[in-house]
CSV table of C-alpha atoms in Angstrom, one decimal:
chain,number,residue,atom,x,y,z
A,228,UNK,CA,-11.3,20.2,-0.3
A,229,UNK,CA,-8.4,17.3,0.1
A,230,UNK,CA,-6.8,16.5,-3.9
A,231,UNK,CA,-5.9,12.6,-3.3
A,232,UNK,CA,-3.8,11.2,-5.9
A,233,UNK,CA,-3.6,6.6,-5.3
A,234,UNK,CA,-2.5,4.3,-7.1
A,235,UNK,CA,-3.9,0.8,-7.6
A,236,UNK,CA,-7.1,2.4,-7.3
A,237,UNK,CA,-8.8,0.0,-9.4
A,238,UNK,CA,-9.8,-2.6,-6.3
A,239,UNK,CA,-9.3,-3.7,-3.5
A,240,UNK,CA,-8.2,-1.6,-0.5
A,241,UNK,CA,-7.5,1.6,-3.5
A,242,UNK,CA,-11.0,1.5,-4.6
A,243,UNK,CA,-11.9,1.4,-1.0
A,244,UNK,CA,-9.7,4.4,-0.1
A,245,UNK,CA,-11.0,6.2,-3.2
A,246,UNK,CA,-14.4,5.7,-2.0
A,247,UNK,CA,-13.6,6.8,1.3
A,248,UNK,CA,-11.9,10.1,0.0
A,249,UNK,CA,-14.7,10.7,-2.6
A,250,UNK,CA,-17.4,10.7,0.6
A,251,UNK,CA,-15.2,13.1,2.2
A,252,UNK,CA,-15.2,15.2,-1.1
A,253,UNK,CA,-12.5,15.2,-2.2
A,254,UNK,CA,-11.0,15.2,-5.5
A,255,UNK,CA,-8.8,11.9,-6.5
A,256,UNK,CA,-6.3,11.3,-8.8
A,257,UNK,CA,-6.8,7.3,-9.7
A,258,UNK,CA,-4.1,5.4,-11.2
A,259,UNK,CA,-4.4,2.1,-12.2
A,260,UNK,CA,-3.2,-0.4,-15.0
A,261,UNK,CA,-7.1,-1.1,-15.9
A,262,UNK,CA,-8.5,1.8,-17.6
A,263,UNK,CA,-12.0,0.4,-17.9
A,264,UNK,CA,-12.5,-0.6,-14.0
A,265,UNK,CA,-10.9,2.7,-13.8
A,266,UNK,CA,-13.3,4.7,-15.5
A,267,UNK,CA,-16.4,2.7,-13.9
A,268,UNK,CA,-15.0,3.9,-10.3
A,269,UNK,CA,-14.9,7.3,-10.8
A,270,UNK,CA,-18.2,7.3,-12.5
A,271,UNK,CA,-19.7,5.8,-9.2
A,272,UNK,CA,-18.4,8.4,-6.9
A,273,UNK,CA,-19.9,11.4,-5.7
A,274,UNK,CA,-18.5,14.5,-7.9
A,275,UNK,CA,-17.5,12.0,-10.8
A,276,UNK,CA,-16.7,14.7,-12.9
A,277,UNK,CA,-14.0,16.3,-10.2
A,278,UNK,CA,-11.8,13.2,-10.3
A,279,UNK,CA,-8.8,12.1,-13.1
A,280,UNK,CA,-8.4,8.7,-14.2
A,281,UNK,CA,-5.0,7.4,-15.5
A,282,UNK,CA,-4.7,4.2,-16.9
A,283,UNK,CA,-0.9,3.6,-16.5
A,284,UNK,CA,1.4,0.9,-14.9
A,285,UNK,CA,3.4,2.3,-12.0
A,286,UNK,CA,6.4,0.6,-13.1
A,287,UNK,CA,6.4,2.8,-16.1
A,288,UNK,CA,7.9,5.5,-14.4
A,289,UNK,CA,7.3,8.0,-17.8
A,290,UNK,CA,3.5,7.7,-17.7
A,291,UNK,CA,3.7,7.5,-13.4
A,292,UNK,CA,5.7,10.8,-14.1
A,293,UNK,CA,3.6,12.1,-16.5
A,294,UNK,CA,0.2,11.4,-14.4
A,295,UNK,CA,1.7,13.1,-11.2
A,296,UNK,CA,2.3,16.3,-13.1
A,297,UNK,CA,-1.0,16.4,-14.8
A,298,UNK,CA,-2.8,15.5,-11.7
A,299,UNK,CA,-0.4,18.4,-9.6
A,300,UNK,CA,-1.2,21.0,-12.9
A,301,UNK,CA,-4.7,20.7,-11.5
A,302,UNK,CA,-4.6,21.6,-8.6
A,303,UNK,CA,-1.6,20.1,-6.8
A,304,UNK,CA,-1.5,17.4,-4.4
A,305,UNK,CA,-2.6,17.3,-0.6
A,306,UNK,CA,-2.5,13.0,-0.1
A,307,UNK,CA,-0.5,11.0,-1.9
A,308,UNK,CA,-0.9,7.4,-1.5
A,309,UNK,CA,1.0,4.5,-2.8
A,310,UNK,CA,-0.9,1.6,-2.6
A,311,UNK,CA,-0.4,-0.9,-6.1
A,312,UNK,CA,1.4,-3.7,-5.2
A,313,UNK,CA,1.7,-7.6,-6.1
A,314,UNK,CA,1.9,-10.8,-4.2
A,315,UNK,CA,2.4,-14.3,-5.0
A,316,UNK,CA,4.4,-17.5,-3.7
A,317,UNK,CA,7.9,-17.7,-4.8
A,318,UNK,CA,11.0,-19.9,-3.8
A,319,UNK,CA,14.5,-18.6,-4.1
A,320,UNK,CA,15.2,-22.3,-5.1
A,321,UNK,CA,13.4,-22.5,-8.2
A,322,UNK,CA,14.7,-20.7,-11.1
A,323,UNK,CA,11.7,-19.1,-12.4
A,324,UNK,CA,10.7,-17.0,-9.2
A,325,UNK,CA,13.6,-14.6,-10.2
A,326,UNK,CA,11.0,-13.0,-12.5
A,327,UNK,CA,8.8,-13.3,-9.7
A,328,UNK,CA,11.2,-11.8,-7.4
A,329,UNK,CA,11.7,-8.6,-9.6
A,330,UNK,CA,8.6,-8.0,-10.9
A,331,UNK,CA,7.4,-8.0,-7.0
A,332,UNK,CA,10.4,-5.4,-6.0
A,333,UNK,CA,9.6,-3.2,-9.1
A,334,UNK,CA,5.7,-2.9,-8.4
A,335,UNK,CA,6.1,-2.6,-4.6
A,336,UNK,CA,9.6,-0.5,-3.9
A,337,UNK,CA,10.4,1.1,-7.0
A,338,UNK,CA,6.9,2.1,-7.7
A,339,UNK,CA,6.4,3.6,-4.5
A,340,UNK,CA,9.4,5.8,-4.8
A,341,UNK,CA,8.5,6.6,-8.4
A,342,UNK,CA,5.1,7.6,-7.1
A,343,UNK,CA,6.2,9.8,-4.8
A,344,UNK,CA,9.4,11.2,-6.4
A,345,UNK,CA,7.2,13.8,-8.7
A,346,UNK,CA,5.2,15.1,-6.1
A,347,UNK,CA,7.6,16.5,-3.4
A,348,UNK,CA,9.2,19.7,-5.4
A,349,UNK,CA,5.5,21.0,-5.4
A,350,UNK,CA,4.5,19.5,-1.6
A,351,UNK,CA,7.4,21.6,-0.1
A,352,UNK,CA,5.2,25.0,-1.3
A,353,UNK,CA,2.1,23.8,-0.5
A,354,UNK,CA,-0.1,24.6,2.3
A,355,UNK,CA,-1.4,23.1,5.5
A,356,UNK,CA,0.2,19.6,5.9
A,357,UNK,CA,0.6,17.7,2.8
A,358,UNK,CA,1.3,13.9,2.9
A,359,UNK,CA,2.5,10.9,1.8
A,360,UNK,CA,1.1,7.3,2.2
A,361,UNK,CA,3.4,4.1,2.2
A,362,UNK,CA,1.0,0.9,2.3
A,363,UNK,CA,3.1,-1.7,3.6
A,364,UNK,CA,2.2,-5.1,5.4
A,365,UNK,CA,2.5,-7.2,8.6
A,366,UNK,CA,4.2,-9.3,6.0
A,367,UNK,CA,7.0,-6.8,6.2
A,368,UNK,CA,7.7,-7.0,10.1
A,369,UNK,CA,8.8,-10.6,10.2
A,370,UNK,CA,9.8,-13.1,6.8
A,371,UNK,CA,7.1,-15.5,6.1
A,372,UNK,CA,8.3,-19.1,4.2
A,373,UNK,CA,7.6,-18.9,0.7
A,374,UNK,CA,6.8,-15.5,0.7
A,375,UNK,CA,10.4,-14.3,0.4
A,376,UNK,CA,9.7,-11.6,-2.0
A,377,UNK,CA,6.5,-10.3,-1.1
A,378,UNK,CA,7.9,-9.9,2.4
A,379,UNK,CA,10.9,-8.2,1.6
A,380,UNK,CA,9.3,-6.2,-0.3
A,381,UNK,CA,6.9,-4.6,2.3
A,382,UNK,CA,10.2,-4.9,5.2
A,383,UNK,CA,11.6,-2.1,2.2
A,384,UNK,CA,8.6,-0.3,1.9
A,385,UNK,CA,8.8,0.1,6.1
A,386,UNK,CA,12.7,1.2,5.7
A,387,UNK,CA,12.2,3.2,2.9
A,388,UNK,CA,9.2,5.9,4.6
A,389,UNK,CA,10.8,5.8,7.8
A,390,UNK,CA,13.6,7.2,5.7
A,391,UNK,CA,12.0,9.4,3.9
A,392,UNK,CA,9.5,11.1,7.1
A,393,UNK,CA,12.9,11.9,8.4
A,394,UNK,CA,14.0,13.6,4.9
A,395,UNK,CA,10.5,14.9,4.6
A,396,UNK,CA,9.9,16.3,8.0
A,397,UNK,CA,12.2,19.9,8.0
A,398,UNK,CA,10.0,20.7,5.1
A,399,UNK,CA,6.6,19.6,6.6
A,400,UNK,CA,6.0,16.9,4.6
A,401,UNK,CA,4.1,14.0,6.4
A,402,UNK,CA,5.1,10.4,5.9
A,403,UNK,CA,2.5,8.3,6.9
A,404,UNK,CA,3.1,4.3,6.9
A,405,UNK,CA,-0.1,2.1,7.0
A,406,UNK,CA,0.8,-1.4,7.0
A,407,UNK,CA,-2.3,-3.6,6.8
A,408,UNK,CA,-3.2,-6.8,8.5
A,409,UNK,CA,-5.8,-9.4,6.3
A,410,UNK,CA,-8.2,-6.9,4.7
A,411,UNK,CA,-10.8,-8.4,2.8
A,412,UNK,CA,-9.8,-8.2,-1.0
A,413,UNK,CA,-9.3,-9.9,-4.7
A,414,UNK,CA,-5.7,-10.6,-3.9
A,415,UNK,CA,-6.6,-12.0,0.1
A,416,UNK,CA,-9.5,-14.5,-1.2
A,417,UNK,CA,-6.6,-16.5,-3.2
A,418,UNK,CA,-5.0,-17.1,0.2
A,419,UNK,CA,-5.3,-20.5,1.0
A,420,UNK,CA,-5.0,-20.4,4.8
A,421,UNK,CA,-6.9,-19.0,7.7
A,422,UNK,CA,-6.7,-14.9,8.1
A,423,UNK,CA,-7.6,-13.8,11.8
A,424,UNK,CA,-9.2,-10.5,12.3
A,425,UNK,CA,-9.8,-10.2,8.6
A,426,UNK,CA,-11.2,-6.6,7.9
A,427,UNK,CA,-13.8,-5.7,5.3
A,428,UNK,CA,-11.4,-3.1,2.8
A,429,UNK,CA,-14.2,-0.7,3.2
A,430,UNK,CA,-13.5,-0.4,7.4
A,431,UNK,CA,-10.0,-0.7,6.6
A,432,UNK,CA,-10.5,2.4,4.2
A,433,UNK,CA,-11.7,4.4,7.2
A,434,UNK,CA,-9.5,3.1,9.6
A,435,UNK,CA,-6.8,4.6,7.5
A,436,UNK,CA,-8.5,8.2,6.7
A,437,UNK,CA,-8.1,8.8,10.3
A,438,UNK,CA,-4.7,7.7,10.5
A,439,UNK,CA,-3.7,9.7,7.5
A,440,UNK,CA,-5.5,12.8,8.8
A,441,UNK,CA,-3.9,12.3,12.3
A,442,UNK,CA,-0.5,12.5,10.5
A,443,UNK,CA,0.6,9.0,12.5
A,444,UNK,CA,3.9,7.7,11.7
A,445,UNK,CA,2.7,4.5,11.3
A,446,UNK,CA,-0.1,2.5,12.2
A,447,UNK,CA,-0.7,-1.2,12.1
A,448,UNK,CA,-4.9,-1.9,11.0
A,449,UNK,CA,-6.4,-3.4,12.4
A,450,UNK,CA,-5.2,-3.1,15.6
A,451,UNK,CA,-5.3,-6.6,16.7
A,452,UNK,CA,-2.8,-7.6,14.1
A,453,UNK,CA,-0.6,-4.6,15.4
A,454,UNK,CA,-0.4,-6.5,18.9
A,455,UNK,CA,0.6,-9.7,16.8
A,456,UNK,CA,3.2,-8.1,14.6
A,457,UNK,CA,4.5,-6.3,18.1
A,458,UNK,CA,4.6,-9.9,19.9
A,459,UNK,CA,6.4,-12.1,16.9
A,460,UNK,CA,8.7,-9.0,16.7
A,461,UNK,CA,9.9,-9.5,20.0
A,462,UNK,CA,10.1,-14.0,19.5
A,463,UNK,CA,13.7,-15.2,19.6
A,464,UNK,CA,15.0,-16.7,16.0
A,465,UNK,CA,14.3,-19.9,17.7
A,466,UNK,CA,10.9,-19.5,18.7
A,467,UNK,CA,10.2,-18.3,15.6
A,468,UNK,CA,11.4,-20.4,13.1
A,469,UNK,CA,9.9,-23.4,15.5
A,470,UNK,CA,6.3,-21.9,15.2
A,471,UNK,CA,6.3,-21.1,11.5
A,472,UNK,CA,8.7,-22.9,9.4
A,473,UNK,CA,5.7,-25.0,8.5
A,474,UNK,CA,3.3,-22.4,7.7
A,475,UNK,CA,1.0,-22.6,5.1
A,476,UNK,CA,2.1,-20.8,2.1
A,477,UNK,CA,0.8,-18.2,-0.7
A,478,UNK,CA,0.3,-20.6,-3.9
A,479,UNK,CA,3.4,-20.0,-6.3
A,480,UNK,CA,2.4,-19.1,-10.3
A,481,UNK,CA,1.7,-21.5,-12.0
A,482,UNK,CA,1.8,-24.2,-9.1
A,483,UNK,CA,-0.5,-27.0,-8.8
């Protein structure tokens, strides 16, 4: 029986991999800033009383640090996934996005270092193939306009595993990097734009079990955005910045 431990459990494609995990059986570790959504989660899934619930912020590395070791004095840790992250609009222009700018770095980089960080002294003991998951985006392969800081953000996320598997691998430690496509969740419906090949989380969820439990290096879902992010990869600047300087853009806080 698999001990998952993810954060940003609490909706959206987390609660969907905690349901997927829980229908596997396995016990899950869920970590999320809303206690109460929290707590109704786990109570819906099979073997409620197996699972943990911390209600914690993951850029308060203490209480990240402190729910890793509780969840690992339990058991230890086969999957870890980190999975909270934040989006919004911003615009290197206007003052107040700095904020923006940080708090998007700290919740999406620096959280998913701090998430991991605690578990990997215990994973280098452990049996069979323990693992890491870094969700990142197709957001991350090329920048978007006025995304600046979500998209930078997931580009790190994509450095920072590829790093890390290599760090990770002479002790037999998998780094797995999922970087998702649209998936249907809260934080997608505020996008004001068409989102092809939009995914219900709950496929999504699936889709990424198997990945996980294949031990892929990475793996674009669904796989139709993975041809896309491949093909505007390979566009010259040019081309590019011809085809989407005019974009349509993620709403900025606060913006009319």
């Amino acid at each position: 029986m698999n001990r998952v431990f993810i954060t940003g459990a609490s909706s959206g494609i987390g609660e969907a991999l905690a349901r997927e995990y829980a229908l596997q059986g396995a016990t899950l570790g869920l970590l999320a800033r809303r206690g109460d959504a929290l707590r109704q989660l786990a109570a819906s899934l099979p073997n409620a009383g197996l699972h943990k619930v911390y209600a914690v912020d993951v850029t308060d590395r203490a209480a990240l640090a402190a729910a890793a070791a509780d969840f690992i004095a339990g058991g230890g840790a086969d999957i870890v996934i980190a999975n909270a992250g934040v989006s919004q609009g911003t615009l290197t222009e206007q003052a107040e996005d700095l904020a923006a700018f940080d708090a998007i770095f700290a919740t999406n980089v620096s959280a998913t270092v701090a998430t991991f960080a605690p578990f990997i002294a215990a994973m280098k003991t452990r049996r069979g193939s323990p693992t890491l998951v870094g969700i990142g985006s197709v957001a991350g392969i090329r920048g978007l306009p006025g995304a600046g800081a979500y998209s930078a953000s997931k580009a790190a996320v994509l450095a920072y595993c590829e790093s890390l598997r290599l760090e990770m691998k002479p002790y037999g430690i998998r780094v797995v990097t999922i970087a998702p496509g649209y998936i249907d969740t809260p934080m997608t419906r505020h996008n004001p734009y068409p989102m092809p090949f939009l995914m219900p989380a709950a496929r999504f969820a699936e889709k990424a079990a198997i990945a996980i439990a294949a031990g892929v290096s990475y793996r674009v879902i669904p796989w139709q955005m993975g041809v896309v992010a491949k093909l505007l990869r390979a566009l010259p600047n040019a081309v590019y910045d011809l085809a989407f300087s005019r974009a349509p853009r993620k709403p900025r806080a606060g913006a009319p």
